[in-house]
XYZ file of C-alpha atoms in Angstrom:
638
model
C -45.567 117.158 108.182
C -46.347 120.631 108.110
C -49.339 122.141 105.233
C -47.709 123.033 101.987
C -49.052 125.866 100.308
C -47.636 127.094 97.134
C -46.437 130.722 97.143
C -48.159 133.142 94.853
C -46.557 136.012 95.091
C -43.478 137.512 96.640
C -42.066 140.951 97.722
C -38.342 141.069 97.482
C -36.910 143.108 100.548
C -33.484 144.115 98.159
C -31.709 145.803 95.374
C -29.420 144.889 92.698
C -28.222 141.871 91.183
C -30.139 139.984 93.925
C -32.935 141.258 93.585
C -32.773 140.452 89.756
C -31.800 136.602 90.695
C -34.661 136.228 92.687
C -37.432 137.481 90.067
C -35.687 135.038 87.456
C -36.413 132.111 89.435
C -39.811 133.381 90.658
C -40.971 134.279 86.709
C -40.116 130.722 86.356
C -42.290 129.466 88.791
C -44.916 131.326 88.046
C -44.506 133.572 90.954
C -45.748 137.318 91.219
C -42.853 139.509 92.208
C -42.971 142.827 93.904
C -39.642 144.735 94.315
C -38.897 147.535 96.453
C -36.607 150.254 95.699
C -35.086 153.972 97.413
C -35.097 156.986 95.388
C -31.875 156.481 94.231
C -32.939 152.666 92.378
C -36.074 154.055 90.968
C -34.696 153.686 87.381
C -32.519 150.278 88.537
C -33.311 146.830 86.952
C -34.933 145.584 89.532
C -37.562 147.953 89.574
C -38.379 147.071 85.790
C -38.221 143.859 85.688
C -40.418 142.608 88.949
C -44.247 142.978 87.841
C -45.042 145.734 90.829
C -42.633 147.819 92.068
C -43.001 150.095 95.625
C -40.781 153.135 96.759
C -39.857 153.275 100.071
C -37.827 155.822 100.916
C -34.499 157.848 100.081
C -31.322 156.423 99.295
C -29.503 155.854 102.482
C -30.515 151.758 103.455
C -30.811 153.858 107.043
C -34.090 155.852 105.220
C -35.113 152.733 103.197
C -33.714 149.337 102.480
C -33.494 148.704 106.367
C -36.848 150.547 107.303
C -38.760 147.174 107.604
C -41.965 148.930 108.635
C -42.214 150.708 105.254
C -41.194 147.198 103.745
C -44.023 145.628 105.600
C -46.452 148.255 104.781
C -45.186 147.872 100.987
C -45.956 144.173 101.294
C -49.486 144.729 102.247
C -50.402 147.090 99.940
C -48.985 144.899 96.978
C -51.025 141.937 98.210
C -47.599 139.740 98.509
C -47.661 136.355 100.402
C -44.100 136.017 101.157
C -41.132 138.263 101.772
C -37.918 137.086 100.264
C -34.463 139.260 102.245
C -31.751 138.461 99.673
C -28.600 139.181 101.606
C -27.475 142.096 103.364
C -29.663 144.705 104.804
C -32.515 142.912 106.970
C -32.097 139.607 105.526
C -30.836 138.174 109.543
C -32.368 140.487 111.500
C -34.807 137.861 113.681
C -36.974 141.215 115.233
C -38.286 141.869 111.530
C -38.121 138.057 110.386
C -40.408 137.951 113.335
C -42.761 141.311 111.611
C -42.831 139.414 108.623
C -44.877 136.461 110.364
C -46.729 138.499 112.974
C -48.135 139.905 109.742
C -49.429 137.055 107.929
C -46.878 136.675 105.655
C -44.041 134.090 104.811
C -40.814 134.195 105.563
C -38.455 132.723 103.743
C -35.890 132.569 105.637
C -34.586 130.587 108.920
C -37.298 130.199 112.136
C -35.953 133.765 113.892
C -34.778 131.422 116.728
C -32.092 130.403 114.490
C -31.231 133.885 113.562
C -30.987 135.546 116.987
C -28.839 131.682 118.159
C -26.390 132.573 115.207
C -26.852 136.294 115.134
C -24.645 136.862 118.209
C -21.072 135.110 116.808
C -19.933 134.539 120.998
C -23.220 133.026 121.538
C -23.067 130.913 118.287
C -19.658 129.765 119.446
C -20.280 128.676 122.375
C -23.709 126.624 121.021
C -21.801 125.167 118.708
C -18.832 123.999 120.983
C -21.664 122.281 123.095
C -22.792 120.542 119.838
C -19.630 119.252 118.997
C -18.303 121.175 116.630
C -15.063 122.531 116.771
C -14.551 126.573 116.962
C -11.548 128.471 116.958
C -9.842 129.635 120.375
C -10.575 133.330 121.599
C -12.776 135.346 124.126
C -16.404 135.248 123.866
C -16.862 137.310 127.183
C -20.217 139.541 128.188
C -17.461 142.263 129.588
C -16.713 144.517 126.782
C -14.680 147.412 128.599
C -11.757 148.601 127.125
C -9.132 147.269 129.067
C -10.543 144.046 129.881
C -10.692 143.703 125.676
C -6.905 144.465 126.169
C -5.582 141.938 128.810
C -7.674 139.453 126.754
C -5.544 140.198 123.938
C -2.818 140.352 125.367
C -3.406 136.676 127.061
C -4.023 135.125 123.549
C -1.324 136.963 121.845
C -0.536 138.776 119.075
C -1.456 138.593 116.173
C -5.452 139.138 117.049
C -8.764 139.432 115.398
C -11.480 141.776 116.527
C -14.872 140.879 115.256
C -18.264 142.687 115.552
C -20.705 140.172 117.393
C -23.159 140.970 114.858
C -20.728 141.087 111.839
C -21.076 140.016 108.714
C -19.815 140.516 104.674
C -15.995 141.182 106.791
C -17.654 144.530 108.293
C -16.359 145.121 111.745
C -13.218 143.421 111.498
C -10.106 144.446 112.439
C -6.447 142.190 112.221
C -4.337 143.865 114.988
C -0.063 142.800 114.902
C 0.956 144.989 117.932
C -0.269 145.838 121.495
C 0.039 149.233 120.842
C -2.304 149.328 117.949
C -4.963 147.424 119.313
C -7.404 150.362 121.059
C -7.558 152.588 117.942
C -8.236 148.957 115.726
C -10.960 148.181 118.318
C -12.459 151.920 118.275
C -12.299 151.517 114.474
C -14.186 148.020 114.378
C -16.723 149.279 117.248
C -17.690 152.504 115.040
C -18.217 150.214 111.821
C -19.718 147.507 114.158
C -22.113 150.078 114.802
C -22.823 151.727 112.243
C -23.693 148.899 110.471
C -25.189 146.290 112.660
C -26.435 148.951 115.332
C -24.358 146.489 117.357
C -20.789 147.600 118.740
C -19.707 144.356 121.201
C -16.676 142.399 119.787
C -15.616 138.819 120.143
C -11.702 138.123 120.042
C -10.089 135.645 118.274
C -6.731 134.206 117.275
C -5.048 134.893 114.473
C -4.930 131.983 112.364
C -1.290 132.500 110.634
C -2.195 130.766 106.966
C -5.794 130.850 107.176
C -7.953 129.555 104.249
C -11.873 130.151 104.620
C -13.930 127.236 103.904
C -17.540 127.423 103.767
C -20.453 125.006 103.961
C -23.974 125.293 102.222
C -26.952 123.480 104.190
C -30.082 123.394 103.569
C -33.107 122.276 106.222
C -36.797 122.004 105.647
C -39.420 122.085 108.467
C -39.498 117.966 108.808
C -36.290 117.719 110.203
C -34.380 116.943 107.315
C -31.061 118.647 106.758
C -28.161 118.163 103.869
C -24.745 119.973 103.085
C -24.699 121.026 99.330
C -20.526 120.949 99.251
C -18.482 123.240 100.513
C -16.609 126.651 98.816
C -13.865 128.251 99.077
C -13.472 132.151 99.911
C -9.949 132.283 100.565
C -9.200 135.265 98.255
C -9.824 138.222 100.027
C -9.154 141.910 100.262
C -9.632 143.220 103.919
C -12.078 141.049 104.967
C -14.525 141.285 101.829
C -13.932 137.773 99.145
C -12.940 138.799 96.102
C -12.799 135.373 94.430
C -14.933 131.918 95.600
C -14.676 128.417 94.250
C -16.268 125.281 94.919
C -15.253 123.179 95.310
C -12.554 123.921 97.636
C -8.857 122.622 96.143
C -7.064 120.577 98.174
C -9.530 118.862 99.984
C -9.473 115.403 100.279
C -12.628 113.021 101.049
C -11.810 112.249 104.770
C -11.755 116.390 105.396
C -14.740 117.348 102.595
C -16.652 114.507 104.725
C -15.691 116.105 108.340
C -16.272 119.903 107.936
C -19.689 119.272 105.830
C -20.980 116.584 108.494
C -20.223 118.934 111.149
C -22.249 122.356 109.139
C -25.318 119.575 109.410
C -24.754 118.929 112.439
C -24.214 123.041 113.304
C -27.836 123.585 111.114
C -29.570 121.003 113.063
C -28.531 122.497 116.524
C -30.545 125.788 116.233
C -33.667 123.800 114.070
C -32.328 125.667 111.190
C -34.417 126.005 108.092
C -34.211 126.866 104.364
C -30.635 128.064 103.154
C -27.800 129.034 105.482
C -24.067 128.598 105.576
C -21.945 127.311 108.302
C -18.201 129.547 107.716
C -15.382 127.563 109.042
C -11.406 128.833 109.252
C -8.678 126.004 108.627
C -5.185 125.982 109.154
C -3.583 125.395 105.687
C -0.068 125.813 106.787
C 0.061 121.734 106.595
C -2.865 121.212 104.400
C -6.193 120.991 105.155
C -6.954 118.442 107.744
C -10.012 118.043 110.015
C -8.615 118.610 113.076
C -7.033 122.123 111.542
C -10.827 123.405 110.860
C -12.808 125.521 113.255
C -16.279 126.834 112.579
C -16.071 130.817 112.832
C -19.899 131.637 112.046
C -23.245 130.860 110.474
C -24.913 133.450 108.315
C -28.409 132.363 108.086
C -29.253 133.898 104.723
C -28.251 132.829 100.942
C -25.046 134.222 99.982
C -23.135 136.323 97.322
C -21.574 133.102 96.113
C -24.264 130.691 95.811
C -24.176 130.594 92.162
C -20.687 128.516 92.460
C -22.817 126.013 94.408
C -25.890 126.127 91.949
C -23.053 125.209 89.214
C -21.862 122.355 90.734
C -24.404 120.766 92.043
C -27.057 121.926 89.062
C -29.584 123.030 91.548
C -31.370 126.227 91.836
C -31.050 127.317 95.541
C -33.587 130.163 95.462
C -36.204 127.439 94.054
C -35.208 125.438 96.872
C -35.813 128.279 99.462
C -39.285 128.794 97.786
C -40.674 125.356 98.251
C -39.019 125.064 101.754
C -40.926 128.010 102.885
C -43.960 127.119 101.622
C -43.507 123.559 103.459
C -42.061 121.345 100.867
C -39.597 119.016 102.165
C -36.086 118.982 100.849
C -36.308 118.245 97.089
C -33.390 115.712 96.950
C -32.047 113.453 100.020
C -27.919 113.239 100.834
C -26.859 110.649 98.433
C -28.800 111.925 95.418
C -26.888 115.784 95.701
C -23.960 115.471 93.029
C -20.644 117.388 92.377
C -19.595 118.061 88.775
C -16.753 119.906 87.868
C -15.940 123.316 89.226
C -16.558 126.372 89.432
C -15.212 129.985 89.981
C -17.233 133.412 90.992
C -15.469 136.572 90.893
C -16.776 139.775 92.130
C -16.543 142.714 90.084
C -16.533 145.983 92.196
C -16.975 149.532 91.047
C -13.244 150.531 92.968
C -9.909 151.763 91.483
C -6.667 149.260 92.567
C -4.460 151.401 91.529
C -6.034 154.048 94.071
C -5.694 151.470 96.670
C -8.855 150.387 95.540
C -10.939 153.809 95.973
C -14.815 153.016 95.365
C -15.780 154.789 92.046
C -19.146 156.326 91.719
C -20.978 158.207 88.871
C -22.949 157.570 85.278
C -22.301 154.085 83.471
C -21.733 155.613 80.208
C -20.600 152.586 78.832
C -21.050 149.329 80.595
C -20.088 145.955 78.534
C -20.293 142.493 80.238
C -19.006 139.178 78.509
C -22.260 137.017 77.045
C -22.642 133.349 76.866
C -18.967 131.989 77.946
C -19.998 133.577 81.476
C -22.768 133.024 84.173
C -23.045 136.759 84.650
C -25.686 138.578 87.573
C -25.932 142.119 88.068
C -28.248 144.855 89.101
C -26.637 147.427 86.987
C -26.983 148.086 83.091
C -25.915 150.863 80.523
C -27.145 154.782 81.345
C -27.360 153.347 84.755
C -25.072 154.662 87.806
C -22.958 153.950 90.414
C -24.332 155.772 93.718
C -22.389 156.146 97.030
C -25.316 154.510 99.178
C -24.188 150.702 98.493
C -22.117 148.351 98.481
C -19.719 148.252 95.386
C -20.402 145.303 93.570
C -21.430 145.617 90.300
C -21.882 141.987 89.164
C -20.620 138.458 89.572
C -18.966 136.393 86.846
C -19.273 132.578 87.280
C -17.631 129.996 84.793
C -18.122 126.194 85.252
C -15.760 123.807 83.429
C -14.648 119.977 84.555
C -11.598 120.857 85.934
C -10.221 124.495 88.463
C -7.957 125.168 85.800
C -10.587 125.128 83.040
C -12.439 127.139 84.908
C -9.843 129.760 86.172
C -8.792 130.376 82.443
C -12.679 131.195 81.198
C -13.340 133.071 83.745
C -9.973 134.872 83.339
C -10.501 135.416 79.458
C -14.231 136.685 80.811
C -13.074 139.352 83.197
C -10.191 141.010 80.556
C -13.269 141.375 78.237
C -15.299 143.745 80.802
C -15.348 147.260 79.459
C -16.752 150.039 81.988
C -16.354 153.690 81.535
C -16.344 156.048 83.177
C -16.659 153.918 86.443
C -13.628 152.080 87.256
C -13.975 148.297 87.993
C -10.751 145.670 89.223
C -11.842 143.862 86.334
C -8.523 143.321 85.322
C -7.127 142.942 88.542
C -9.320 139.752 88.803
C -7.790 138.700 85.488
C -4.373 138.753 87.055
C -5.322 136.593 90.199
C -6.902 133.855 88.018
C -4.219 133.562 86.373
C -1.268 133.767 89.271
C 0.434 130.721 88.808
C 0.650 130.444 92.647
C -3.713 130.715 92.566
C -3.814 127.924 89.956
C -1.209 125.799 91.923
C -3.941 126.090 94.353
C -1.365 128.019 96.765
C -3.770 130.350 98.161
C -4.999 131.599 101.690
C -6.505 134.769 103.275
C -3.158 136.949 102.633
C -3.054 136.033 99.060
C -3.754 139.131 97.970
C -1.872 141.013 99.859
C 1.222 139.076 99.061
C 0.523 139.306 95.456
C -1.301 143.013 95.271
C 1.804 144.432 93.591
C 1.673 142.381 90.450
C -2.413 141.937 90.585
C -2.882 145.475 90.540
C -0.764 145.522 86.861
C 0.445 148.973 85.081
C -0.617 152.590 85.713
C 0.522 153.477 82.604
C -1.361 152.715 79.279
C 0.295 149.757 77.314
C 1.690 150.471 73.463
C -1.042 148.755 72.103
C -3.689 150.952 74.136
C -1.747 154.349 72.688
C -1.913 152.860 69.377
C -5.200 151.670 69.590
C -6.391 155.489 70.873
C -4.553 156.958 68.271
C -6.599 155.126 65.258
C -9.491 155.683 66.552
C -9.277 159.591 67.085
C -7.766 159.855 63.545
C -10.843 158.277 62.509
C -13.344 160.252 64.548
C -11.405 163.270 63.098
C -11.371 162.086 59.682
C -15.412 161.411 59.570
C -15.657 165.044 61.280
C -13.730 167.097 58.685
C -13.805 166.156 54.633
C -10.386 168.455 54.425
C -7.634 166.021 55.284
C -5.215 169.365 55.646
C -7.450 170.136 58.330
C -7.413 166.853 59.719
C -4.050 165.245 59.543
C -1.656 166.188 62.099
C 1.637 165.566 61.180
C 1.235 164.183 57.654
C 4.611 164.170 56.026
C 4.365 165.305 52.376
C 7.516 162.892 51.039
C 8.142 159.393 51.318
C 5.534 157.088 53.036
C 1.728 157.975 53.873
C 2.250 157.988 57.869
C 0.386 160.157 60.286
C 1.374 161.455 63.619
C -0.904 161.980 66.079
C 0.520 163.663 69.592
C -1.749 162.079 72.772
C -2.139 162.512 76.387
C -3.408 160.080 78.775
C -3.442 161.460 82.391
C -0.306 163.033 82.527
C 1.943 160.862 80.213
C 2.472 162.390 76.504
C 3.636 159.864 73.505
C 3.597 160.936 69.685
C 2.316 158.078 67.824
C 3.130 157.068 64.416
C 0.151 155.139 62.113
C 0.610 153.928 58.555
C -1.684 153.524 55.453
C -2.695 150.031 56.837
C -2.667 150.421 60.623
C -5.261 148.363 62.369
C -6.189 147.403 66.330
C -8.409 144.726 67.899
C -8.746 146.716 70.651
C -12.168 148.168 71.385
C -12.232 152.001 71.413
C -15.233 154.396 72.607
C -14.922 158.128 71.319
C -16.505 159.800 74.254
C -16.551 163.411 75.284
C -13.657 164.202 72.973
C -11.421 161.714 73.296
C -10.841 158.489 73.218
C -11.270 155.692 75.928
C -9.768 152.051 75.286
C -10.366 148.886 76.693
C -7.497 146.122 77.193
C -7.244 143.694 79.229
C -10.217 144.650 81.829
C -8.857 148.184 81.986
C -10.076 151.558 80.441
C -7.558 154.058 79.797
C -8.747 157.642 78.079
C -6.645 159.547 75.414
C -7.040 162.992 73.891
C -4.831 164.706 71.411
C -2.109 166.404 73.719
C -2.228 170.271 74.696
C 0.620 172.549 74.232
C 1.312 173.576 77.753
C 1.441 170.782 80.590
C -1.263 170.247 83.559
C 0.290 171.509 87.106
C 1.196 168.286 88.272
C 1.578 169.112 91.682
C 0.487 166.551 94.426
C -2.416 168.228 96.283
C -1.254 166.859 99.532
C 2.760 169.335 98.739
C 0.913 172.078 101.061
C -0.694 170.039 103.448
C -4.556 170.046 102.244
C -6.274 166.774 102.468
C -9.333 166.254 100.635
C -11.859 163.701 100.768
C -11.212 161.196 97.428
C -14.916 160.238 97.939
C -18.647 161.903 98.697
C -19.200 159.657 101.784
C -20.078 160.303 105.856
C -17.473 161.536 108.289
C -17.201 159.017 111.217
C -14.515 160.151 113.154
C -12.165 162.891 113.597
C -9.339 161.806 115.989
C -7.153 164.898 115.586
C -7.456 168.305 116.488
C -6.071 171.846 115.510
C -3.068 172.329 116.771
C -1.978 168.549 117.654
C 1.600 167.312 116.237
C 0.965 164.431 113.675
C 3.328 161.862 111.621
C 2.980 160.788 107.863
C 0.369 158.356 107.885
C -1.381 158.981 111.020
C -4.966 159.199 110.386
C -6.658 162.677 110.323
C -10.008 161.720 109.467
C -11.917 158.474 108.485
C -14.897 158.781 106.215
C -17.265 155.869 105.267
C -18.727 155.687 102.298
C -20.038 152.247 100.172
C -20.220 150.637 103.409
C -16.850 151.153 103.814
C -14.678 153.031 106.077
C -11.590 155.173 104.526
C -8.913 156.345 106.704
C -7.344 160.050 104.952
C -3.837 159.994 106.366
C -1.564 163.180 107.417
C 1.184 164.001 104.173
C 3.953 164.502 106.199
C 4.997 165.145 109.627
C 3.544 168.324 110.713
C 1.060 169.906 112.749
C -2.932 170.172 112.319
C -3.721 173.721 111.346
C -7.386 173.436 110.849
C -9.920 170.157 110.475
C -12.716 170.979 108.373
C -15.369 168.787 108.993
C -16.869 167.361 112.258
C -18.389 163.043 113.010
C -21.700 163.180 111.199
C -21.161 165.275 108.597
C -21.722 164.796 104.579
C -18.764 165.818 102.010
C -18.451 165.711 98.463
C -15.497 164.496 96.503
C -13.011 166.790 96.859
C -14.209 168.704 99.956
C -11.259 169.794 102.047
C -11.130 167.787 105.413
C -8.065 169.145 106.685
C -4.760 171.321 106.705
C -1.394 170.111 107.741
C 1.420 172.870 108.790
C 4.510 171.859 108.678
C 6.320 171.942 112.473
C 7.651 175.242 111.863
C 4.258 177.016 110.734
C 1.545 176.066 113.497
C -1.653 177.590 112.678
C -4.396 178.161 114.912
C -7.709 177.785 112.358
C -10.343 175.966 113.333
């Protein structure tokens, strides 16, 4: 056995709500905590609540969050013992897991021979076949040309998945249906792949055609001893990125829970894992899940975004575990004395529009309202806060526990139509909708869930009668504390018969006069902000003012061919050039922003007249990107 020696103090290499989680559970252990933090987090939670806090750097993770030599630096000048990664950012990179010891310091974290083993997902594969556990079919191949990616494609057949070697969170992935798509999906996943990883090699793999995503949490100390902790499930996913995670997984019977989470251990063991990891596997639910329908697709040797599901069912505090394991405590409970109780949900609450086909929204959190004590709730954001364009969109995760799915799926359900955000947009309510698809609760649910259902998740664009109703009694009474002359305030108050007042509103472009009487009430909760009024149902925020006499131009900005950038973000790629012949929908150019890549798509079929911007280049919302001629006008700007 290995010397244990209690950790002091800590520096947490992260941001956000995981940054948070780990100072709660280090408070309680009496453990110092130093947090880190780029320009653009220097007012952030995390930065107030640790007990030392360290700038290092601006607010692209390129200039900060992934410089681990001003990390390392930050750690020395704080006096911290350990470094704790989070998730994300360097949290499996095994060159600066290796810093981290070369140092002094501890890392908690996996040896960095089990990083680099799983880092490389064709590698991992292939260690894990020789270990006995079963992966899914594909090419794991050292020659990464472009054609050769092709013919191996072609061989396995259609559909395919590209995946970055060094992928991970569903960056650098890429579904591909036809032959004829697949080099401008695997240019798309190699620039991601790329830019995020600094890593552009791809692994292929077959499409699995009902696919649910079942994943296993281990846990190793340095004495050899390993145990599963249950699995989850991820299935519910919107390209690539969960959305929704349960554990445990529905469906699964003993014989399978007992197969896949026996062969994680087995997987952890193979590389001499330690501390917290998870072993990802892809079944085949088109028959149910069986175990010889489950193949492992990766390891990420880090905690995840979902632990908390795990922490609820089992009652154990993971990041407590990963702080005695690194400091060379053996595993605090064997196998058989790990239980299972009830279940529990996690949904992710993103700063994005759905109805914008789920647009990232940025800016000031005016307003920001989270449901208290029916909820687990973690996040890294609060009130007066704001949204930048540097990370990832997650604002928070809502976890309810109950005995049974359904229990669970309704509390978490009521939880997530009680969010109010404003003037950030959140899918708050499209989370509502999926917990509560009668197809999700019958436990009918794989990788394309979503997609199937996105229609009826994403609910209405237009505000509902209650909202209007709602909006319209609360500007009446903003006006009426404003102004003690009720001529002056009373729109539409008919002299004869009864008291009724009619106020004319506008939200967005839809106009409605409503009608309210002497008595007119609404539980819905209203916000009078900037001169109107903003109210929340149902997870949504929709804003009303009193109408104006003459109409908005309504006019589509993309009728005369001008595409602008919906988002401040990065230009990546610009695939067309002035002058080429283009179809509606063919991408003009693709812009990543959030850590996500957004493809802005010609109006109509036309011809390029002028591209704005060039690969490398920083817009604003709004910026013009691009012109589009019809065929008949070709222009010749640049």
């Amino acid at each position: 056995m290995g010397e244990v020696k209690p950790i002091r103090s800590v520096l947490i290499a992260n941001r956000g709500e995981i940054a948070v989680r780990v100072i709660r559970t280090a408070r309680r252990m009496g453990i110092r905590t130093v947090a880190v933090h780029s320009d653009a987090d220097a007012a952030s939670p995390h930065v107030r609540l640790a007990d030392e806090a360290v700038a290092i750097g601006p607010g692209p993770v390129r200039d900060s969050y992934l410089r681990g030599d001003r990390i390392l630096d930050a750690a020395k000048a704080s006096g911290a013992e350990a470094i704790h990664p989070g998730y994300g950012f360097l949290s499996e990179n095994a060159a600066f897991a290796e810093q981290v010891q070369a140092a002094g310091l501890i890392w908690i974290g996996p040896p960095p021979s089990a990083i680099r083993a799983m880092g490389g997902k064709d590698a991992a594969k292939a260690l894990m076949s020789a270990a006995g556990v079963p992966v899914t079919p594909g090419y794991l191949g050292e020659d990464q040309d472009d054609g050769r990616l092709k013919a191996e494609a072609d061989a396995i057949g259609y559909p395919v998945l590209i995946k970055a070697v060094a992928g991970g969170g569903g960056k650098g992935m890429r579904k591909v249906w036809r032959a004829e798509d697949f080099l401008e999906a695997l240019a798309s996943c190699r620039r991601e792949a790329k830019n995020s990883f600094g890593d552009a090699r791809v692994l292929l793999e077959t499409l699995v055609k009902s696919p649910r995503h079942i994943e296993v949490q281990v846990f190793a100390d340095s004495q050899g001893g390993a145990v599963h902790l249950y699995e989850r499930d991820c299935s519910l996913q919107r390209r690539h990125q969960k959305v929704i995670e349960e554990a445990p997984a529905p469906g699964l019977d003993a014989a399978t829970r007992a197969a896949v989470c026996d062969a994680a251990v087995r997987a952890a063991k193979a590389v001499g894992y330690q501390g917290a990891g998870t072993v990802e596997f892809i079944a085949d639910a088109s028959e149910g899940l069986r175990p010889d329908r489950i193949w492992f697709m990766e390891m990420n040797t880090r905690l995840q975004v979902e632990h908390a599901v795990t922490e609820m069912i089992t009652g154990l505090d993971l990041v407590e575990w990963q702080f005695r394991v690194a400091a060379g405590e053996p595993l605090p409970l064997a196998q058989d004395q790990i239980r299972l109780d009830g279940s529990a949900i996690e949904a992710r609450l993103y700063a994005e529009d759905p109805a914008a086909d789920f647009r990232p929204s940025i800016g000031p959190l005016d307003h920001f309202r989270l449901p208290e004590g029916v909820v687990r709730v973690e996040t890294g954001v609060e009130q007066g806060g704001e949204i930048s364009p540097f990370y990832d969109p997650m604002i928070a995760k809502l976890i309810a526990h109950a005995p049974t799915r359904e229990q669970a799926a309704a509390i978490l359900a009521k939880a997530c139509r009680a969010v109010e955000v404003w003037p950030v947009k959140t899918n708050a309510s499209f989370l509502a909708r999926a917990l509560a698809d009668p197809d999700y609760l019958a436990a009918r649910v794989d990788t394309g869930f979503i997609a199937r259902h996105l229609q009826t998740l994403i609910g209405p664009h237009k505000p509902p009668p209650d909202a209007w109703q709602a909006a319209a009694q609360a500007l009446y009474a903003a006006s009426r504390d404003a102004s003690p002359d009720p001529w002056s305030r009373l729109e539409g108050f008919r002299a004869n018969g009864a008291p009724v007042l009619e106020i004319a509103l506008q939200c967005g472009d839809q106009r409605r006069r409503v009608t309210l009487g002497r008595d007119t009430a609404s539980a819905i909760h209203t916000l009078v902000s900037q001169g109107g009024v903003v109210a929340f149902l149902d997870g949504q925020a929709w804003r009303f003012e009193q109408a104006r006499a003459v109409a908005d131009d309504g006019a589509a900005a993309e009728a005369d061919g001008t595409v602008r950038s919906p988002i401040p973000g990065l230009v990546a790629a610009t695939p067309v050039k002035p002058g080429e012949a283009v179809v509606r929908g063919q991408t003009l150019v693709v812009i990543e922003a959030m850590k996500t890549e957004h493809s802005l798509a010609a109006p109509f079929d036309g011809v390029v007249q002028a591209v704005r911007v060039s690969a490398g280049q920083q817009v604003d919302d709004g910026a013009v990107v691009a012109i589009v001629a019809p065929m008949a006008n070709k222009g010749g700007e640049g």
